[in-house]
Amino acid sequence: MIKIFPNIADLNNFAAEKFVELADQAIKEHGQFTVALAGGSTPKSLYQLLASKTFRDKIEWSRVSFFFGDERHVPPDDPQSNFRMANETLFQPLKILKKNIFRWIAEEKFAEIVADDYELWIWKVFTDKELHTEEDGDDEPSFDLILLGMGADGHTASLFPFTEALRETDKIAVANYVEKLQTTRLTLTFPVINNAANIIFLVAGADKAAILHEVLEGEFEPEKLPSQSVKPNNGKLLWLVDDKAAALLQDK
Ligand code: 6PG
């Protein structure tokens, strides 16, 4: 499902209301709301809105477990860090307790160790807290919500075109070398992303118009357009886009 908004403020308001609704539902159903945050710049204003007086009291934050869909291989105080962005816009303003924040320990020298540790941590949280309901079987953990952005090249999380991580079918968290960035990124993989109960893409700006048309209306070319591989097994997928990003969509 795709929803188009005249501006980012309207998009964020809808997204924040949806976040509240899903948090409420998850906390009622299993006492916890597990969410994997998106990095990059688009979600920044949404996180600020969630921490604002309009929304801050609508959620039982102590019941929210925050994860990250991906991270850069940098320390948590680095300007590139997705954790740092969320910390400044969401965690600090809301005084979120450390025990509710599950960040990639990306200051660790070896990216593969960061990814393996993160994978273990995710399994521990989901298994210990009985979040892994019977019907999930021994599938990947099922996040209540995964927020995703999309790059102008069609990547999502740190699943970049023609990179190794696109083909990962077992691990839920990996280190992924990205040739064009000449750097290694850290990312959740499609198996765990697609096992989420809810996935929401946040896409805004004219620079995303061409790629959004290609991803949503073009040929299925998942190696070239990784965002096309986001297809929840049983969950719901929602695209929240602004008019500028939707400008080239034929079917709207
Ligand atoms: C990251 C993100 C990445 C991001 C897209 C879009 O670590 O950069 O997780 O997948 O969502 O690159 O970024 P913008 O929102 O800045 O356009």
Coordinates of C-alpha atoms and ligand atoms in Angstrom, one line a residue:
M1 CA 0.0 0.0 0.0
I2 CA 1.3 3.5 -0.8
K3 CA 0.1 6.7 0.7
I4 CA 1.1 10.1 -0.8
F5 CA 1.3 13.3 1.2
P6 CA 1.6 16.9 0.0
N7 CA 4.5 17.6 2.3
I8 CA 6.9 15.9 4.8
A9 CA 5.0 17.4 7.8
D10 CA 1.8 15.6 6.8
L11 CA 3.8 12.4 6.1
N12 CA 5.4 12.5 9.5
N13 CA 2.1 13.1 11.3
F14 CA 0.6 10.1 9.7
A15 CA 3.8 8.1 10.4
A16 CA 3.8 9.2 14.0
E17 CA 0.1 8.2 14.5
K18 CA 0.8 4.8 12.9
F19 CA 3.8 4.4 15.2
V20 CA 1.6 5.1 18.2
E21 CA -1.1 2.7 16.9
L22 CA 1.4 -0.2 16.3
A23 CA 3.1 0.4 19.7
D24 CA -0.2 0.3 21.5
Q25 CA -1.3 -2.9 19.7
A26 CA 2.0 -4.7 20.3
I27 CA 2.2 -3.7 24.0
K28 CA -1.4 -4.9 24.5
E29 CA -0.7 -8.1 22.7
H30 CA 2.8 -9.1 24.1
G31 CA 3.8 -6.4 26.5
Q32 CA 6.6 -5.0 24.3
F33 CA 7.0 -3.0 21.1
T34 CA 10.1 -4.0 19.1
V35 CA 11.0 -1.5 16.4
A36 CA 14.0 -1.3 14.1
L37 CA 14.8 2.4 13.3
A38 CA 15.9 3.6 9.9
G39 CA 19.0 5.7 9.5
G40 CA 19.8 8.5 7.0
S41 CA 18.2 11.9 7.0
T42 CA 14.5 11.3 6.1
P43 CA 13.4 9.9 9.5
K44 CA 15.1 12.6 11.6
S45 CA 12.0 14.9 11.6
L46 CA 9.8 11.9 12.4
Y47 CA 11.9 11.0 15.4
Q48 CA 11.8 14.7 16.5
L49 CA 8.0 14.7 16.2
L50 CA 7.7 11.5 18.2
A51 CA 9.7 13.1 21.0
S52 CA 7.6 16.4 20.8
K53 CA 4.9 17.2 23.3
T54 CA 2.3 16.3 20.6
F55 CA 3.3 12.6 20.7
R56 CA 5.7 12.0 23.6
D57 CA 2.9 11.0 26.1
K58 CA 1.0 8.8 23.7
I59 CA 3.5 5.9 24.0
E60 CA 4.6 3.8 27.0
W61 CA 8.3 4.2 26.1
S62 CA 9.5 1.9 28.8
R63 CA 7.9 -0.9 26.8
V64 CA 9.7 0.0 23.5
S65 CA 12.8 -1.9 22.5
F66 CA 14.8 0.1 19.9
F67 CA 16.9 -1.6 17.3
F68 CA 18.5 -0.3 14.1
G69 CA 17.9 -1.7 10.6
D70 CA 21.5 -0.8 9.7
E71 CA 24.5 1.2 11.0
R72 CA 27.7 2.6 9.7
H73 CA 30.9 1.0 10.9
V74 CA 31.8 4.0 13.1
P75 CA 31.7 4.9 16.8
P76 CA 28.3 5.9 18.3
D77 CA 29.4 9.6 18.6
D78 CA 30.5 9.8 14.9
P79 CA 28.4 12.3 12.8
Q80 CA 27.8 9.3 10.4
S81 CA 26.3 7.1 13.1
N82 CA 22.6 6.3 12.8
F83 CA 22.6 5.7 16.6
R84 CA 23.9 9.2 17.1
M85 CA 21.1 10.7 15.0
A86 CA 18.4 8.7 16.9
N87 CA 20.1 9.4 20.2
E88 CA 20.0 13.2 19.6
T89 CA 16.4 13.3 18.2
L90 CA 14.6 10.6 20.2
F91 CA 16.5 8.8 23.0
Q92 CA 17.9 11.8 24.9
P93 CA 14.8 14.0 24.6
L94 CA 12.6 11.1 25.8
K95 CA 15.1 9.9 28.4
I96 CA 15.0 6.4 26.9
L97 CA 16.8 4.0 29.3
K98 CA 19.9 2.3 28.0
K99 CA 18.3 -1.1 28.6
N100 CA 15.7 -0.3 25.9
I101 CA 18.3 0.6 23.2
F102 CA 19.9 -2.2 21.2
R103 CA 22.5 -0.5 19.0
W104 CA 25.1 -2.1 16.8
I105 CA 28.4 -2.0 18.8
A106 CA 29.9 -0.4 15.7
E107 CA 33.0 0.9 17.4
E108 CA 34.3 -2.7 17.5
K109 CA 37.2 -3.0 15.0
F110 CA 36.0 -6.1 13.1
A111 CA 32.6 -5.5 11.3
E112 CA 31.9 -9.2 11.1
I113 CA 32.1 -9.4 14.9
V114 CA 29.8 -6.4 15.3
A115 CA 27.2 -8.2 13.1
D116 CA 27.6 -11.6 14.8
D117 CA 27.2 -10.0 18.2
Y118 CA 24.1 -8.0 17.0
E119 CA 22.5 -11.2 15.7
L120 CA 23.0 -12.9 19.0
W121 CA 21.6 -9.9 20.9
I122 CA 18.5 -9.9 18.7
W123 CA 17.9 -13.6 19.2
K124 CA 18.4 -13.2 23.0
V125 CA 15.9 -10.3 23.2
F126 CA 13.3 -12.1 21.1
T127 CA 13.7 -15.5 22.7
D128 CA 14.1 -14.4 26.3
K129 CA 11.1 -12.2 26.2
E130 CA 8.9 -14.8 24.6
L131 CA 8.4 -12.4 21.8
H132 CA 8.9 -15.3 19.5
T133 CA 5.3 -16.6 19.5
E134 CA 4.6 -20.2 18.7
E135 CA 3.2 -19.4 15.2
D136 CA 6.6 -17.9 14.4
G137 CA 8.1 -21.4 14.7
D138 CA 11.8 -21.3 14.4
D139 CA 11.7 -18.5 11.7
E140 CA 13.6 -15.3 12.1
P141 CA 12.5 -13.0 14.9
S142 CA 9.5 -10.9 14.0
F143 CA 9.9 -7.2 14.7
D144 CA 6.6 -5.4 15.4
L145 CA 7.8 -2.6 13.1
I146 CA 10.8 -2.0 10.8
L147 CA 11.2 1.6 9.5
L148 CA 13.1 1.8 6.2
G149 CA 14.4 4.6 4.0
M150 CA 15.4 4.2 0.4
G151 CA 18.4 5.7 -1.3
A152 CA 18.4 7.2 -4.8
D153 CA 20.1 4.0 -6.0
G154 CA 17.3 1.8 -4.7
H155 CA 19.1 0.5 -1.6
T156 CA 17.4 0.1 1.7
A157 CA 19.0 -0.3 5.1
S158 CA 22.5 -1.0 4.0
L159 CA 21.4 -3.5 1.4
F160 CA 23.1 -1.9 -1.6
P161 CA 22.8 -2.9 -5.3
F162 CA 24.9 -5.9 -6.3
T163 CA 26.3 -6.4 -2.8
E164 CA 26.9 -9.7 -1.0
A165 CA 24.2 -9.1 1.7
L166 CA 21.4 -9.2 -0.8
R167 CA 21.9 -13.0 -1.2
E168 CA 22.1 -13.7 2.6
T169 CA 19.4 -16.3 3.5
D170 CA 20.5 -17.5 7.0
K171 CA 22.0 -14.7 9.0
I172 CA 19.8 -11.8 10.2
A173 CA 22.6 -9.3 10.7
V174 CA 25.7 -9.0 8.5
A175 CA 28.7 -6.8 7.6
N176 CA 28.3 -5.8 4.0
Y177 CA 31.2 -4.3 1.9
V178 CA 29.8 -1.5 -0.3
E179 CA 32.3 -1.0 -3.2
K180 CA 30.8 2.4 -4.3
L181 CA 31.2 3.8 -0.8
Q182 CA 34.5 2.1 -0.3
T183 CA 33.3 1.1 3.2
T184 CA 31.8 -1.8 5.1
R185 CA 28.3 -1.2 6.4
L186 CA 26.2 -3.2 9.0
T187 CA 22.7 -4.3 8.1
L188 CA 19.8 -6.5 8.9
T189 CA 19.1 -8.9 6.0
F190 CA 15.9 -9.6 4.0
P191 CA 15.0 -12.8 5.9
V192 CA 14.5 -10.8 9.2
I193 CA 13.2 -7.7 7.5
N194 CA 10.5 -9.7 5.6
N195 CA 9.5 -11.5 8.8
A196 CA 8.4 -8.2 10.4
A197 CA 4.7 -7.7 11.3
N198 CA 4.9 -4.2 9.8
I199 CA 7.3 -2.5 7.5
I200 CA 7.1 1.2 6.7
F201 CA 9.1 2.9 4.0
L202 CA 9.6 6.7 4.5
V203 CA 10.5 8.3 1.1
A204 CA 10.6 12.0 0.5
G205 CA 12.1 14.5 -1.9
A206 CA 12.4 15.0 -5.7
D207 CA 15.7 13.1 -5.8
K208 CA 13.8 9.9 -5.0
A209 CA 11.1 10.3 -7.8
A210 CA 12.9 8.4 -10.5
I211 CA 14.0 5.5 -8.3
L212 CA 10.6 5.2 -6.6
H213 CA 8.9 4.9 -10.1
E214 CA 11.5 2.2 -11.0
V215 CA 11.2 0.3 -7.8
L216 CA 7.4 0.3 -7.6
E217 CA 6.5 0.3 -11.3
G218 CA 9.5 -1.0 -13.2
E219 CA 10.9 -4.4 -14.0
F220 CA 11.6 -6.7 -11.0
E221 CA 15.4 -6.4 -10.8
P222 CA 16.2 -7.0 -7.1
E223 CA 20.0 -7.1 -7.5
K224 CA 19.8 -3.6 -9.1
L225 CA 16.9 -2.4 -7.0
P226 CA 17.2 -4.0 -3.5
S227 CA 14.1 -2.3 -2.1
Q228 CA 12.1 -4.5 -4.4
S229 CA 13.1 -7.5 -2.3
V230 CA 11.2 -6.0 0.7
K231 CA 8.1 -8.3 0.7
P232 CA 6.8 -9.2 4.1
N233 CA 6.0 -13.0 4.5
N234 CA 2.9 -12.3 6.6
G235 CA 3.2 -8.7 7.7
K236 CA 2.0 -5.4 6.2
L237 CA 4.1 -3.2 3.9
L238 CA 3.3 0.5 3.8
W239 CA 5.0 3.2 1.6
L240 CA 4.7 6.7 3.0
V241 CA 5.9 9.1 0.3
D242 CA 5.6 12.9 -0.3
D243 CA 4.3 14.4 -3.6
K244 CA 7.9 15.2 -4.8
A245 CA 9.0 11.6 -4.5
A246 CA 5.7 10.4 -6.1
A247 CA 6.0 12.8 -9.0
L248 CA 6.8 10.1 -11.6
L249 CA 4.5 7.4 -10.4
Q250 CA 2.0 6.4 -13.1
D251 CA -0.4 4.6 -10.9
K252 CA -1.4 6.9 -8.1
Ligands
6PG1 C1 21.5 4.7 6.1 C2 20.0 4.3 5.9 C3 19.8 4.2 4.5 C4 18.8 5.4 4.2 C5 18.8 5.7 2.7 C6 18.0 7.0 2.5 O1 22.1 4.2 7.0 O2 21.8 5.6 5.4 O3 19.6 3.3 6.6 O4 19.2 3.0 4.0 O5 17.5 5.0 4.7 O6 20.1 5.9 2.3 O7 18.6 8.0 3.2 P1 18.0 9.5 3.2 O8 16.8 9.4 4.1 O9 19.1 10.3 3.9 O10 17.7 9.9 1.8

